[in-house]
XYZ file of C-alpha atoms in Angstrom:
226
model
C 94.478 -3.396 -10.524
C 93.103 -4.485 -7.088
C 90.115 -2.578 -5.639
C 88.870 -2.746 -2.191
C 85.766 -4.864 -3.271
C 88.659 -7.827 -4.464
C 90.754 -7.533 -1.000
C 87.837 -7.681 1.138
C 85.969 -10.425 -0.298
C 89.325 -12.185 0.050
C 89.750 -11.527 3.511
C 86.358 -12.680 4.543
C 86.913 -15.966 2.620
C 90.492 -16.484 4.606
C 88.944 -15.226 7.556
C 85.958 -18.000 7.463
C 87.812 -20.694 6.557
C 89.609 -20.341 9.499
C 86.568 -19.428 11.700
C 85.236 -23.250 10.698
C 88.650 -24.685 11.592
C 88.704 -22.722 14.955
C 85.038 -24.676 15.716
C 86.465 -28.348 14.998
C 89.421 -28.238 17.464
C 92.234 -26.766 19.902
C 92.782 -22.673 20.258
C 92.872 -19.480 18.172
C 94.409 -16.302 18.740
C 95.707 -13.214 16.795
C 99.209 -12.524 15.828
C 100.567 -8.893 15.044
C 103.954 -8.283 12.978
C 106.072 -6.087 11.362
C 107.130 -7.888 8.003
C 110.344 -7.028 5.561
C 110.228 -7.997 2.494
C 111.666 -7.343 -1.124
C 109.101 -4.611 -1.887
C 109.275 -3.244 1.468
C 107.777 -3.025 5.071
C 104.899 -3.660 6.616
C 102.166 -4.584 9.311
C 99.832 -7.480 9.889
C 97.045 -8.529 11.570
C 96.411 -12.143 11.414
C 94.018 -14.867 12.554
C 95.662 -17.697 13.661
C 94.659 -20.918 14.279
C 96.443 -24.033 16.134
C 95.793 -27.504 16.086
C 98.316 -29.977 17.626
C 101.676 -28.826 16.123
C 99.918 -27.464 13.026
C 99.850 -23.686 12.580
C 97.563 -21.640 10.066
C 97.366 -17.680 9.810
C 95.625 -15.433 7.590
C 94.739 -11.474 7.572
C 95.350 -8.224 6.216
C 98.511 -6.194 5.663
C 99.331 -2.227 5.912
C 102.126 -0.904 3.999
C 105.008 1.181 5.336
C 106.069 4.038 2.959
C 109.578 4.837 2.999
C 111.604 6.772 0.067
C 115.059 5.235 -0.555
C 117.112 7.476 -2.088
C 120.112 5.268 -2.508
C 120.900 5.366 -6.596
C 121.697 1.141 -6.762
C 120.419 -0.752 -9.653
C 117.147 -1.808 -7.804
C 114.020 -1.428 -9.954
C 111.694 -2.818 -7.417
C 113.846 -3.832 -4.008
C 111.923 -1.281 -1.375
C 110.696 0.974 -3.951
C 106.773 0.217 -3.363
C 105.110 3.485 -2.461
C 101.354 3.495 -1.694
C 99.049 6.239 -2.736
C 95.931 5.667 -1.228
C 93.984 3.652 0.789
C 93.599 0.734 -1.089
C 97.208 0.929 -2.264
C 98.179 0.654 1.545
C 96.316 -2.730 2.186
C 97.781 -6.644 1.453
C 96.870 -9.653 2.033
C 98.764 -12.422 3.967
C 98.359 -16.456 4.434
C 100.819 -19.005 5.534
C 101.366 -22.231 7.403
C 103.900 -23.388 10.169
C 104.634 -26.941 11.550
C 106.245 -26.565 14.919
C 108.897 -29.323 16.017
C 108.290 -30.238 19.165
C 111.564 -30.441 21.503
C 111.092 -31.226 24.556
C 113.641 -29.430 26.240
C 113.390 -26.534 24.054
C 111.540 -23.113 25.216
C 111.597 -21.762 22.149
C 108.949 -23.328 20.215
C 110.644 -23.588 16.758
C 108.756 -24.519 13.363
C 109.312 -24.578 9.601
C 107.031 -22.079 7.904
C 105.449 -20.848 4.555
C 103.882 -17.734 3.763
C 102.664 -15.969 0.951
C 101.516 -11.407 0.831
C 100.127 -9.679 -1.945
C 100.283 -5.868 -2.621
C 99.050 -3.959 -5.008
C 100.742 -0.219 -5.206
C 102.957 1.862 -7.225
C 106.375 1.840 -7.347
C 108.792 5.286 -6.528
C 112.290 5.184 -7.464
C 115.216 7.330 -8.602
C 117.478 7.115 -11.469
C 120.239 8.614 -13.460
C 119.266 10.636 -16.531
C 120.967 12.696 -19.181
C 121.491 15.844 -18.960
C 122.121 16.739 -22.658
C 125.372 18.446 -21.819
C 129.249 17.146 -20.945
C 131.818 18.303 -19.164
C 135.435 19.646 -20.184
C 136.512 15.930 -20.588
C 133.708 15.080 -22.844
C 131.863 13.060 -20.132
C 128.154 13.615 -19.914
C 126.522 14.951 -17.049
C 123.572 13.203 -15.698
C 120.749 14.248 -13.025
C 118.943 12.433 -10.504
C 115.271 11.863 -11.454
C 112.580 10.660 -10.335
C 110.372 7.414 -11.839
C 106.912 6.663 -10.579
C 104.346 4.278 -11.953
C 101.641 6.065 -11.630
C 99.340 2.968 -11.540
C 99.464 -0.152 -9.045
C 101.797 -2.858 -9.580
C 100.893 -6.430 -8.397
C 103.415 -8.146 -6.555
C 103.305 -11.793 -4.563
C 106.002 -12.246 -2.149
C 106.141 -16.287 -0.997
C 108.521 -17.108 1.618
C 109.941 -19.895 3.164
C 112.177 -20.619 6.333
C 112.392 -20.943 10.589
C 110.550 -19.498 13.048
C 110.346 -19.264 16.718
C 107.023 -18.670 19.219
C 108.398 -18.525 22.665
C 105.384 -17.777 25.463
C 106.097 -14.846 27.485
C 103.563 -14.446 29.763
C 100.338 -16.953 30.019
C 98.677 -16.667 26.870
C 101.080 -14.547 25.329
C 103.786 -15.567 23.207
C 106.884 -13.609 20.680
C 107.110 -14.414 16.951
C 110.334 -14.237 15.337
C 111.008 -15.643 11.388
C 113.848 -15.525 8.909
C 113.638 -17.204 5.491
C 114.445 -16.897 1.889
C 111.380 -15.133 -0.134
C 110.743 -15.693 -4.381
C 109.061 -12.291 -5.203
C 106.769 -12.025 -7.855
C 106.121 -8.883 -9.543
C 103.656 -8.604 -12.461
C 104.742 -5.126 -13.446
C 103.350 -4.819 -17.017
C 106.175 -2.313 -17.547
C 104.398 -1.019 -20.922
C 102.234 1.183 -18.545
C 105.675 2.885 -17.805
C 108.960 3.420 -18.891
C 110.420 2.612 -15.239
C 111.866 -0.458 -16.857
C 112.230 0.491 -20.732
C 114.532 -2.432 -21.307
C 112.232 -4.761 -19.945
C 108.930 -3.803 -21.811
C 108.405 -6.844 -23.235
C 108.483 -8.892 -19.945
C 104.898 -9.940 -18.562
C 106.357 -10.650 -14.802
C 109.827 -10.072 -12.888
C 110.920 -13.016 -10.251
C 113.345 -11.624 -7.531
C 115.154 -14.217 -4.931
C 115.775 -12.047 -1.347
C 116.238 -12.741 2.265
C 113.053 -11.676 4.490
C 112.505 -11.784 8.194
C 109.387 -10.776 10.758
C 108.623 -9.961 14.324
C 105.611 -9.384 16.547
C 103.621 -11.061 19.046
C 100.886 -13.395 19.229
C 98.021 -13.648 22.123
C 96.345 -17.571 22.017
C 92.911 -18.234 23.132
C 92.300 -21.539 24.545
C 90.022 -23.893 26.607
C 90.804 -24.315 30.497
C 90.871 -27.600 29.575
C 93.027 -27.782 27.321
C 97.445 -27.013 27.975
C 98.585 -24.286 25.885
C 100.870 -25.109 23.217
C 104.748 -25.377 24.316
């Protein structure tokens, strides 16, 4: 189970590393995004370091609770649900390599990213009511299933990114790609997936996207990134 101390230590290490890099060269900034991943959606605020065509970022995420009531056979997809302050928090880190096209104002790039969350899972499933219809079919009802304890997830993704300049130091961000989410479910804590109780973790492939803004601080003697 992730606690607040662990998250704060992780954030401090990431930000300390980027702060040392910023002191060496080029530019730094703040990036704010909304992200769609396998487990749900979240807001992120990240420190951004730029060195030439290379960009690194790292920061914190805030989970967005949404109750999905579709009864598809998804156990974890869009089913994470934060129950307290610590479960809302996550961490992120990533790298983007900008591709310098002289005639393009989109500032395209290729990125790799990772997000970590620990929250409960809230889902719905069919349960047997204990009765049959006149035709002999079982009667089902919809039952709420909740883990009661945080489930840890690691979401890794790669894809393409654009970051055109909107005004002076302000940039628009959009990225989309494919992700692989690893869920350290420890299903023995819950009957949420009784048919997979002996599996220590699960892996799910999915599409992901992110959209937001970045503000870049740079010395006046240095040109802004394209």
